[in-house]
Tab-separated table of C-alpha atoms and ligand atoms in Angstrom:
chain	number	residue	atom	x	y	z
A	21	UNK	CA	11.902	-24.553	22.461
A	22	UNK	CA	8.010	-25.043	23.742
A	23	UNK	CA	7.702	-21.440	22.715
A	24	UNK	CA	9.289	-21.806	19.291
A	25	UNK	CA	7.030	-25.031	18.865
A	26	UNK	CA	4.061	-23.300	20.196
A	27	UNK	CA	4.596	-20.410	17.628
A	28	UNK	CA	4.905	-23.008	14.783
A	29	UNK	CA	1.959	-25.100	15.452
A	30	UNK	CA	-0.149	-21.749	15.764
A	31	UNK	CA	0.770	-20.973	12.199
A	32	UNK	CA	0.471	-24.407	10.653
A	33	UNK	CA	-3.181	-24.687	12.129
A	34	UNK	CA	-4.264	-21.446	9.939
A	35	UNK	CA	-4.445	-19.398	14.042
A	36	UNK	CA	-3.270	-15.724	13.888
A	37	UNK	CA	-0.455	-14.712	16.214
A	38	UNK	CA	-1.245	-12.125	18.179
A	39	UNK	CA	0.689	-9.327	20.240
A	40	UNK	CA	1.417	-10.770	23.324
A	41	UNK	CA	2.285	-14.452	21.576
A	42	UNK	CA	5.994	-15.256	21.362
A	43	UNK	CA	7.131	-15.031	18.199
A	44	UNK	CA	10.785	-15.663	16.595
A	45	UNK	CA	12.621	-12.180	16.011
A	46	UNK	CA	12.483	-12.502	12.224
A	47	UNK	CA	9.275	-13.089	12.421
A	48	UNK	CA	8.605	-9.781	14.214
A	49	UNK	CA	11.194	-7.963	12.251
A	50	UNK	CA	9.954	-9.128	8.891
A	51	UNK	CA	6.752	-7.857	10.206
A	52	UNK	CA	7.661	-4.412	11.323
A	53	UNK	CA	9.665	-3.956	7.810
A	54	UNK	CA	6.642	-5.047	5.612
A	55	UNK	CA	4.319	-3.300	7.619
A	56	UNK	CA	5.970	-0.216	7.605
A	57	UNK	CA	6.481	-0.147	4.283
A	58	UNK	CA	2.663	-0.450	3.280
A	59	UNK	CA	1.766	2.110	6.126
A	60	UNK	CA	4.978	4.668	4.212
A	61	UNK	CA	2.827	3.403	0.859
A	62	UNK	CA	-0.015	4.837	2.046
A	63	UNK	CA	1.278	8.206	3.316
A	64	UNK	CA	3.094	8.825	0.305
A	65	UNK	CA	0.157	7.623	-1.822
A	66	UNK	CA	-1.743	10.368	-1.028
A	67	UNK	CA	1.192	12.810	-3.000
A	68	UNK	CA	0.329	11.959	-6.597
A	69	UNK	CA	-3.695	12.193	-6.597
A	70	UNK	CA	-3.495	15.107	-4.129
A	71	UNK	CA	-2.255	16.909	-6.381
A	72	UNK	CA	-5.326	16.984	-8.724
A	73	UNK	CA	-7.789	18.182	-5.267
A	74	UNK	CA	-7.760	21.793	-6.339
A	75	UNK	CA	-8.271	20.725	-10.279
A	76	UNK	CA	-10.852	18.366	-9.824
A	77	UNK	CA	-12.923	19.176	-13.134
A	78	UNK	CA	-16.572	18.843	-10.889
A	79	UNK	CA	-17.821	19.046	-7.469
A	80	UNK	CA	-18.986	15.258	-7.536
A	81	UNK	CA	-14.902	14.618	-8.483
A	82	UNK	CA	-13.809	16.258	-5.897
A	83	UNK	CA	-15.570	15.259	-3.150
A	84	UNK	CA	-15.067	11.485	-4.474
A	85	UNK	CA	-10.750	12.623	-4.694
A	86	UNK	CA	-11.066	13.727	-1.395
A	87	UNK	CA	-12.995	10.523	0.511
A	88	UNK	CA	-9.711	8.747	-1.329
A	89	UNK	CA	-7.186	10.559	-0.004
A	90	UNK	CA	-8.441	10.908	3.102
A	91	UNK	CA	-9.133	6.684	3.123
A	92	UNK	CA	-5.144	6.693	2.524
A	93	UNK	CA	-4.426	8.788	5.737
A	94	UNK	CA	-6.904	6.016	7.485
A	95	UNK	CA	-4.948	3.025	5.690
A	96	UNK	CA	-1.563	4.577	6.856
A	97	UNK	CA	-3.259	5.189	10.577
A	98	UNK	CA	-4.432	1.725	11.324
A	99	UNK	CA	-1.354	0.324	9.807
A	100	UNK	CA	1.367	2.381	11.850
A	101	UNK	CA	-0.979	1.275	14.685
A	102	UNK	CA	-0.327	-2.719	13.620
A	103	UNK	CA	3.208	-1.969	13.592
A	104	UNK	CA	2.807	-0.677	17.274
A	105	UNK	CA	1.863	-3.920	18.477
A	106	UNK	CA	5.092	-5.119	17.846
A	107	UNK	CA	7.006	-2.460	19.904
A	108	UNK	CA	7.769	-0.055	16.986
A	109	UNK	CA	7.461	3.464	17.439
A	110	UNK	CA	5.649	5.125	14.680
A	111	UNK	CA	8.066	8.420	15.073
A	112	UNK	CA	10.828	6.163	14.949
A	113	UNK	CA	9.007	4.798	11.501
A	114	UNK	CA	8.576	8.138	10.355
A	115	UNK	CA	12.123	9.561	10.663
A	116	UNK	CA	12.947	6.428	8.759
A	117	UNK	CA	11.343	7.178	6.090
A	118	UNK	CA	12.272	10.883	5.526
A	119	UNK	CA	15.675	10.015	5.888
A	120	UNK	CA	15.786	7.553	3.250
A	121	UNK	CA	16.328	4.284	5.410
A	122	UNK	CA	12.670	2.756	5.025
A	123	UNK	CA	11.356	1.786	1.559
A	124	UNK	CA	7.738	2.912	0.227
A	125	UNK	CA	6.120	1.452	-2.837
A	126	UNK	CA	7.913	2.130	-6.006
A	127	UNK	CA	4.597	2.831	-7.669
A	128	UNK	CA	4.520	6.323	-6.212
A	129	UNK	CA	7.419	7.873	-7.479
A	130	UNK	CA	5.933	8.609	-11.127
A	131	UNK	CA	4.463	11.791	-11.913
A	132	UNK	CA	0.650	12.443	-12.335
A	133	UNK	CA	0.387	14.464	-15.481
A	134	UNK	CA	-3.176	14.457	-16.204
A	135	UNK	CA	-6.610	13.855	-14.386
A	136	UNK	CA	-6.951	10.277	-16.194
A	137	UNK	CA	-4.311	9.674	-13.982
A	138	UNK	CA	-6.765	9.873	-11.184
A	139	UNK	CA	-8.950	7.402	-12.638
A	140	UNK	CA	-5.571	4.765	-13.931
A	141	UNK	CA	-4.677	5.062	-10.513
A	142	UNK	CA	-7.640	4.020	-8.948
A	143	UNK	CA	-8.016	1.013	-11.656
A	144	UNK	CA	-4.865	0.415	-12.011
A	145	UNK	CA	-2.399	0.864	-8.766
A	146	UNK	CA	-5.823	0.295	-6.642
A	147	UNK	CA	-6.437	-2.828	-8.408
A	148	UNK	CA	-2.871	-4.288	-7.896
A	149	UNK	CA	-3.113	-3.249	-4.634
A	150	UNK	CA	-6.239	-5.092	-4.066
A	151	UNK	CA	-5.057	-8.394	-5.638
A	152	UNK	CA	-1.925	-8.218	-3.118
A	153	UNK	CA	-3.826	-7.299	-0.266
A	154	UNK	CA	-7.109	-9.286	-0.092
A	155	UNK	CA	-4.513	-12.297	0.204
A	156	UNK	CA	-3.267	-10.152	3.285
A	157	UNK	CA	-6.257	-10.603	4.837
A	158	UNK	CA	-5.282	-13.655	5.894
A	159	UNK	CA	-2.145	-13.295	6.896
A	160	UNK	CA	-0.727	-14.909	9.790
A	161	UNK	CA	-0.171	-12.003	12.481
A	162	UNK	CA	-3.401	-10.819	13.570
A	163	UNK	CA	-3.639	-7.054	14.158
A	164	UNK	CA	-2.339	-6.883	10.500
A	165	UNK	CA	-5.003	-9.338	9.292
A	166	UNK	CA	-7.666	-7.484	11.031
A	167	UNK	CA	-6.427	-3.840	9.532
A	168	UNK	CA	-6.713	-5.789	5.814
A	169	UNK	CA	-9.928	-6.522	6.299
A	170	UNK	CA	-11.029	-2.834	6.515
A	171	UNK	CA	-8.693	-1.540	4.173
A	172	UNK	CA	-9.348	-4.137	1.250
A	173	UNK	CA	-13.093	-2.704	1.538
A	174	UNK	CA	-12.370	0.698	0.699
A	175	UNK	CA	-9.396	-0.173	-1.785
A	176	UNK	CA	-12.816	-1.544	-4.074
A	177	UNK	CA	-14.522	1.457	-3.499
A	178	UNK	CA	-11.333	3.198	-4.894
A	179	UNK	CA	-11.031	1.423	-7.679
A	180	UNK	CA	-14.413	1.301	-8.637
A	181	UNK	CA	-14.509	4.964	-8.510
A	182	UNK	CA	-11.171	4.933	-10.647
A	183	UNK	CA	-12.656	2.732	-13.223
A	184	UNK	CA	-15.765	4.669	-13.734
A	185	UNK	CA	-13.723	7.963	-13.994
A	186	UNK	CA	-12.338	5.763	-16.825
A	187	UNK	CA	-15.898	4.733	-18.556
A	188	UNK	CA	-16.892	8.217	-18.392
A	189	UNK	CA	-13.601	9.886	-20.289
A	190	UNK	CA	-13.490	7.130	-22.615
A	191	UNK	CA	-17.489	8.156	-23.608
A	192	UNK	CA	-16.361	11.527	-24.019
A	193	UNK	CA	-14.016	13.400	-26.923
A	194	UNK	CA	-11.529	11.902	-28.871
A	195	UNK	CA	-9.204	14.069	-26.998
A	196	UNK	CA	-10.612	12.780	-23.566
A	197	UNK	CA	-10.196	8.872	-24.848
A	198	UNK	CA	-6.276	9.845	-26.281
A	199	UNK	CA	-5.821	11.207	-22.134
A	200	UNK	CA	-6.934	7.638	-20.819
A	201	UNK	CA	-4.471	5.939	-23.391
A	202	UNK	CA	-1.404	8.309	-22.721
A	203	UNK	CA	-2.243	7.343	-18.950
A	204	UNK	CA	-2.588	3.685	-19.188
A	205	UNK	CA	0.650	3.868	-21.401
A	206	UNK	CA	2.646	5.082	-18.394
A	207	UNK	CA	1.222	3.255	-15.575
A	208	UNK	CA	0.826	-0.462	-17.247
A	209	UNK	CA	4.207	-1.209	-16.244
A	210	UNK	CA	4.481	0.509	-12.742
A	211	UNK	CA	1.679	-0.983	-11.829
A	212	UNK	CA	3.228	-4.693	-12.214
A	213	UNK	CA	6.641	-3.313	-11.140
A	214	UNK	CA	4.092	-2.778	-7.666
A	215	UNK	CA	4.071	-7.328	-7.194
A	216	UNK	CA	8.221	-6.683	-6.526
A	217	UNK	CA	10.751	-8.230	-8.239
A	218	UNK	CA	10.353	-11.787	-9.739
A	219	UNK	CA	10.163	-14.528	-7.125
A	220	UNK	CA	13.920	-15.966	-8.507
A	221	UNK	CA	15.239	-12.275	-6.924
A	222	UNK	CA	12.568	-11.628	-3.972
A	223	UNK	CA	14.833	-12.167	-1.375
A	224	UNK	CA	12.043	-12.444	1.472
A	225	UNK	CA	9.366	-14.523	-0.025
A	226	UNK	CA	10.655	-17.526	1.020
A	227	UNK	CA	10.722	-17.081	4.853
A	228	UNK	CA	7.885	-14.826	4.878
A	229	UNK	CA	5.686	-17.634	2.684
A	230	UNK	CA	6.796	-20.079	5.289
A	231	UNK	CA	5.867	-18.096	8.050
A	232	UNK	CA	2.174	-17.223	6.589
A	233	UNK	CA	2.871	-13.786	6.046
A	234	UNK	CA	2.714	-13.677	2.463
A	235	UNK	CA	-0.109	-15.974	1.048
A	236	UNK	CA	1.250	-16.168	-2.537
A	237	UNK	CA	4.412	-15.311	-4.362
A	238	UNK	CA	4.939	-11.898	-6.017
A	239	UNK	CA	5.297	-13.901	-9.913
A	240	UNK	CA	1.231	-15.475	-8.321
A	241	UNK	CA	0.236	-11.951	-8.120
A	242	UNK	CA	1.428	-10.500	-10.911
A	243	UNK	CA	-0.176	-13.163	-13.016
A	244	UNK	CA	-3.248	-13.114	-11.126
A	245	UNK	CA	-3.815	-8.890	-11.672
A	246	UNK	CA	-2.640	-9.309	-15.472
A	247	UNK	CA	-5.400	-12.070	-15.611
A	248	UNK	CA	-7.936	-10.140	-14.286
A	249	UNK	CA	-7.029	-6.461	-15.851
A	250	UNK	CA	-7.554	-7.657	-19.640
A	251	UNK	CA	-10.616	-7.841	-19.997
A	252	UNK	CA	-11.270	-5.126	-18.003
A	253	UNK	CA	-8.879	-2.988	-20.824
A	254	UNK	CA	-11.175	-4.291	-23.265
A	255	UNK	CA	-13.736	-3.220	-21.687
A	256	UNK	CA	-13.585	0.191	-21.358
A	257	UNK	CA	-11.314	0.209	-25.000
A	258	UNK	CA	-7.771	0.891	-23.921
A	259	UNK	CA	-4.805	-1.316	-25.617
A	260	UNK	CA	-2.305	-2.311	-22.903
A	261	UNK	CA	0.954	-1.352	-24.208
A	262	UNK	CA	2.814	-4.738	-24.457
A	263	UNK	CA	2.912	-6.206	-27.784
A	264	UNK	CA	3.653	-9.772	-25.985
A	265	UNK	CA	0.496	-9.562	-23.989
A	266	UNK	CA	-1.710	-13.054	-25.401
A	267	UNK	CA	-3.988	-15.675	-24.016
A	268	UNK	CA	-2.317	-18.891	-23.452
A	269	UNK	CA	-4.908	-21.323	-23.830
A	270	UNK	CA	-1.803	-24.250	-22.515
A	271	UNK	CA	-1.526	-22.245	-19.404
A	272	UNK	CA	-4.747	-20.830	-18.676
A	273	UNK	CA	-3.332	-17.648	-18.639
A	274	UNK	CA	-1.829	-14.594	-20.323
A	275	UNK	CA	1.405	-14.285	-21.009
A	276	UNK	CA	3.014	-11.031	-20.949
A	277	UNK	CA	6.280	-9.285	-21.583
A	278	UNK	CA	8.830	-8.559	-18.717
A	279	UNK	CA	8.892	-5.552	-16.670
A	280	UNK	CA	12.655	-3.717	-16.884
A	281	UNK	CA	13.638	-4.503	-13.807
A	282	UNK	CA	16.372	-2.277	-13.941
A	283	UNK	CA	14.223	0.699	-14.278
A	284	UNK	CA	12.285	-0.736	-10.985
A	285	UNK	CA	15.885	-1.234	-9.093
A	286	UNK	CA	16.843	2.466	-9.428
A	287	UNK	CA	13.364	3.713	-8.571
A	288	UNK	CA	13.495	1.448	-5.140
A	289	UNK	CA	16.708	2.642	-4.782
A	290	UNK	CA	15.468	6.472	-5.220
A	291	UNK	CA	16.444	7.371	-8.353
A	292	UNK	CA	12.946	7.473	-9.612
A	293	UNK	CA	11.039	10.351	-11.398
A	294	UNK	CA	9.856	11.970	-8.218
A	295	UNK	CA	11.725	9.611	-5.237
A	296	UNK	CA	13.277	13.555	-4.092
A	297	UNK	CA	9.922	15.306	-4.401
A	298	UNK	CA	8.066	12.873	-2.437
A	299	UNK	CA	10.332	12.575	0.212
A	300	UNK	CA	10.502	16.469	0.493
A	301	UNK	CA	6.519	16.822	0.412
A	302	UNK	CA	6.571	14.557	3.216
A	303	UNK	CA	9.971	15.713	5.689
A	304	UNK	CA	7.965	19.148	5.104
A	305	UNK	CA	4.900	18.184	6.384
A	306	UNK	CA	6.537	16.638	9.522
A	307	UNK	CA	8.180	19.789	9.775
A	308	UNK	CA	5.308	21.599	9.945
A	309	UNK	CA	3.296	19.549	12.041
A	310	UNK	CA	5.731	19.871	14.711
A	311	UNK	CA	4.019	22.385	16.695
A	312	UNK	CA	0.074	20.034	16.513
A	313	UNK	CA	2.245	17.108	17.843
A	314	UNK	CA	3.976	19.445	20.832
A	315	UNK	CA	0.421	20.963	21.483
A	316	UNK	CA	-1.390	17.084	21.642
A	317	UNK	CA	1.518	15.779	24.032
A	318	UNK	CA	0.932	19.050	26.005
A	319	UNK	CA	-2.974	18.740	26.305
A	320	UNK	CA	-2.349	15.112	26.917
A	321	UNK	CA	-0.308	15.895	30.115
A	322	UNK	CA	-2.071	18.353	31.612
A	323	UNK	CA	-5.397	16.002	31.002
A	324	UNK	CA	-3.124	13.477	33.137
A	325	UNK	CA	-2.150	16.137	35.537
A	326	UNK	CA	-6.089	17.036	36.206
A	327	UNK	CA	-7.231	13.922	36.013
A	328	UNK	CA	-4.374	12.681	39.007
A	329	UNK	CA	-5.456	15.961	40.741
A	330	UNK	CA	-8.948	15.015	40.135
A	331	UNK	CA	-8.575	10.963	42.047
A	332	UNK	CA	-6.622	12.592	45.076
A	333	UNK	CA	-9.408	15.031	45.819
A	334	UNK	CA	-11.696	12.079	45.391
A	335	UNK	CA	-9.586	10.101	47.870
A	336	UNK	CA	-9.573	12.581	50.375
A	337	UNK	CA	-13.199	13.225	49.653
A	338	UNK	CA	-13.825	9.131	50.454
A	339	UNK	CA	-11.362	9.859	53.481
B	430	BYC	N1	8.348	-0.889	-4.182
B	430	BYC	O1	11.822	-9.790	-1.230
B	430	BYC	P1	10.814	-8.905	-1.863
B	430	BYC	C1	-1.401	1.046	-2.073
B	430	BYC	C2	11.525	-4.274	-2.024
B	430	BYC	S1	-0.037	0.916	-1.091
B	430	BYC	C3	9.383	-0.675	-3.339
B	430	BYC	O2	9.909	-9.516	-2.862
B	430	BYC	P2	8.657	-8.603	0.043
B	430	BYC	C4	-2.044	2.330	-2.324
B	430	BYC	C5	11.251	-5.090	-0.777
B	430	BYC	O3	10.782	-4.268	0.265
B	430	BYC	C6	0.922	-0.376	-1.883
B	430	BYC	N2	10.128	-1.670	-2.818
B	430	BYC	O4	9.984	-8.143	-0.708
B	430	BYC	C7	-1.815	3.413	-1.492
B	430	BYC	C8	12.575	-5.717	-0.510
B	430	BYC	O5	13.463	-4.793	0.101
B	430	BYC	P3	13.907	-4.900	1.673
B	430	BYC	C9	1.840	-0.995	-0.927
B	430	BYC	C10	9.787	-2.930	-3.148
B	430	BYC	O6	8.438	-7.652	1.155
B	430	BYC	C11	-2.354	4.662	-1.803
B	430	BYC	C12	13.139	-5.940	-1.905
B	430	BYC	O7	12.453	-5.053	-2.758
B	430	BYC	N3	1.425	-2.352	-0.632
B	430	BYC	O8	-1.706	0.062	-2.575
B	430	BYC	O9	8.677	-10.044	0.358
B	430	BYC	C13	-3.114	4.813	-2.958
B	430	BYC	C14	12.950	-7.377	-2.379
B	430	BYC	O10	11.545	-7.668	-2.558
B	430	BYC	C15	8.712	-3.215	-3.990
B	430	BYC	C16	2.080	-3.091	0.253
B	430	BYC	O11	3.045	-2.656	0.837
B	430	BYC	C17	7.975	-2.146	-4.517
B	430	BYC	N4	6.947	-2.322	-5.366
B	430	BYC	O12	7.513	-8.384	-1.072
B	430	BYC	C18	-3.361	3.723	-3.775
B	430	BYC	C19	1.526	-4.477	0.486
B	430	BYC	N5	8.630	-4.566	-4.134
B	430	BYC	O13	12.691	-4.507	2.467
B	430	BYC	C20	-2.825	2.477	-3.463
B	430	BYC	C21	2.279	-5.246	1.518
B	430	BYC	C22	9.619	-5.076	-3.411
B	430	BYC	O14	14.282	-6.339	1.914
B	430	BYC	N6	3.591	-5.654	1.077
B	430	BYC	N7	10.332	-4.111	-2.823
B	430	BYC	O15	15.013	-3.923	1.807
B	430	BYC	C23	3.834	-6.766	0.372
B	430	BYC	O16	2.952	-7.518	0.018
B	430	BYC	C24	5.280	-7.091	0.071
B	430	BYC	O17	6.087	-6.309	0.941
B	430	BYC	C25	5.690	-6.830	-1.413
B	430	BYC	C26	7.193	-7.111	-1.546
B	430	BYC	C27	4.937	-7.805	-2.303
B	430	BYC	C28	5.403	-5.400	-1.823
């Protein structure tokens, strides 16, 4: 009970809870699922603007495609490690996930047709990402806050970069400004479809609000990136394809149409465009990896082995 209180007071007072901290089960579950998820996110985030690598129309976009995708592997890295603090075991995490029995974000499960996708992605999924995840920062389990901090730093690097990718197409050809529309056309909705389902049918946000892990409802978020993307649209010249989208001076806000949830339900539930594909990519890769992850456990014992050989010669050296 002094534990339970203990925990409770540490979250009221704005503390973080940290590893060795009792914390209630749910709370440590909820963790590990949410957690997971994002680190999953991350991994499989890297599918869809991999793909462009070998395309990349310069040398400049390349090497800036390939500092993002390689930030992902970093994102995914530091968060399996969070999720380690909590006794998970990131193999255990993995095989979840190619099996089907962890979630990812549904965001990654659409095709990436063209290179504005590259730069829609970086504004677009990388800015909803960042308007979730800066809130993360202060979240109330500690090795999680501390990863956000890092992360949320290069997420505005990637969308900056994704946004100028934009600017520069949409100075370009009439052809080049039609690709950024066609883009923005498909990923609009995705990218609110990212927030999760509308608070009245978020079945955690509740707990996980009350328990400081979530900082603001997914419905807050949503509003909050819709806010900000608008004038960023008008910006660079792109219409956002919702004919509902208008500022409501009442509210403060825009108002804007509704996602089809039912489109997001099947894609969570992996009957998305590319929910398969992705899934494969990845189980291959593990696959294939097998034989780096046999060789590191193999160095790693023998390093054990010489270094226990090394302290008993060193003993009877002393002796
Ligand atoms: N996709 O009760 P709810 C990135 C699930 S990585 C799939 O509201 P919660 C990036 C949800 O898990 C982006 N599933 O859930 C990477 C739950 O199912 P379970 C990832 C979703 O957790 C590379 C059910 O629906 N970011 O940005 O309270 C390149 C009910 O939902 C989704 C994070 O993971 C979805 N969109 O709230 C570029 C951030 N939404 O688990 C960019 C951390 C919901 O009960 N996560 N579900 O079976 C979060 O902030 C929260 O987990 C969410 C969902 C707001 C996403």
């Amino acid at each position: 009970m002094d534990l339970e209180a203990e925990f409770e007071r540490t979250v009221a007072a704005e503390h973080r809870v940290e590893p060795r901290d009792w914390m209630p089960d749910g709370y440590r579950k909820t963790l590990i699922r949410q957690i997971a998820q994002h680190a999953h996110s991350e991994i499989i985030g890297m599918q869809p603007e991999g793909n462009w690598i070998s395309r990349a129309p310069s040398l400049r976009r390349k090497a800036i495609l390939l500092a993002k995708v390689q930030d992902e592997a970093g994102h995914g890295l530091y968060l399996y490690a969070a999720t380690e603090t909590l006794g998970a075991d990131r193999g255990d995490l993995t095989e979840k996930l190619i099996e089907g029995r962890q979630k990812y974000s549904s965001i990654f499960n659409y095709p990436t047709l063209s290179y504005a996708d590259v730069g829609t992605i970086g504004w677009l999924v990388d800015g909803a990402a960042i308007c979730n995840q800066v809130p993360l920062c202060r979240t109330s389990y500690g090795p999680y806050a501390r990863a956000m901090i890092r992360i949320c730093k290069e997420e505005s690097f990637h969308q900056r970069q994704g946004y100028e990718l934009l600017m520069t197409m949409m100075s370009g050809t009439d052809a080049q400004r039609a690709m950024v529309q066609e883009s923005v056309d498909r990923f609009w909705w995705p990218s609110l479809m990212m927030f999760g389902p509308p608070d009245a049918e978020s079945s955690n946000t509740e707990q996980s609000m009350a328990w400081r892990i979530k900082r603001n409802t997914n419905d807050e978020l949503r509003q909050k990136f819709v806010d900000m993307t608008v004038p960023q649209a008008e910006k660079l010249g792109v219409t956002l394809p919702d004919p509902e989208l208008a500022w409501n001076a009442e509210r403060g806000h825009h108002d804007f149409g509704r996602p089809d949830w039912d489109e997001f339900w099947q894609v969570v539930g992996g009957n998305g465009p590319t929910n398969a594909q992705r899934v494969a990519h990845r189980r291959k890769a593990h696959d294939d990896g097998e034989w780096v992850r046999a060789a590191a456990a193999a160095h790693a014992a023998k390093r054990a082995r010489d270094e226990g050989r090394s302290e008993v010669r060193a003993e009877e050296g002393a002796a």
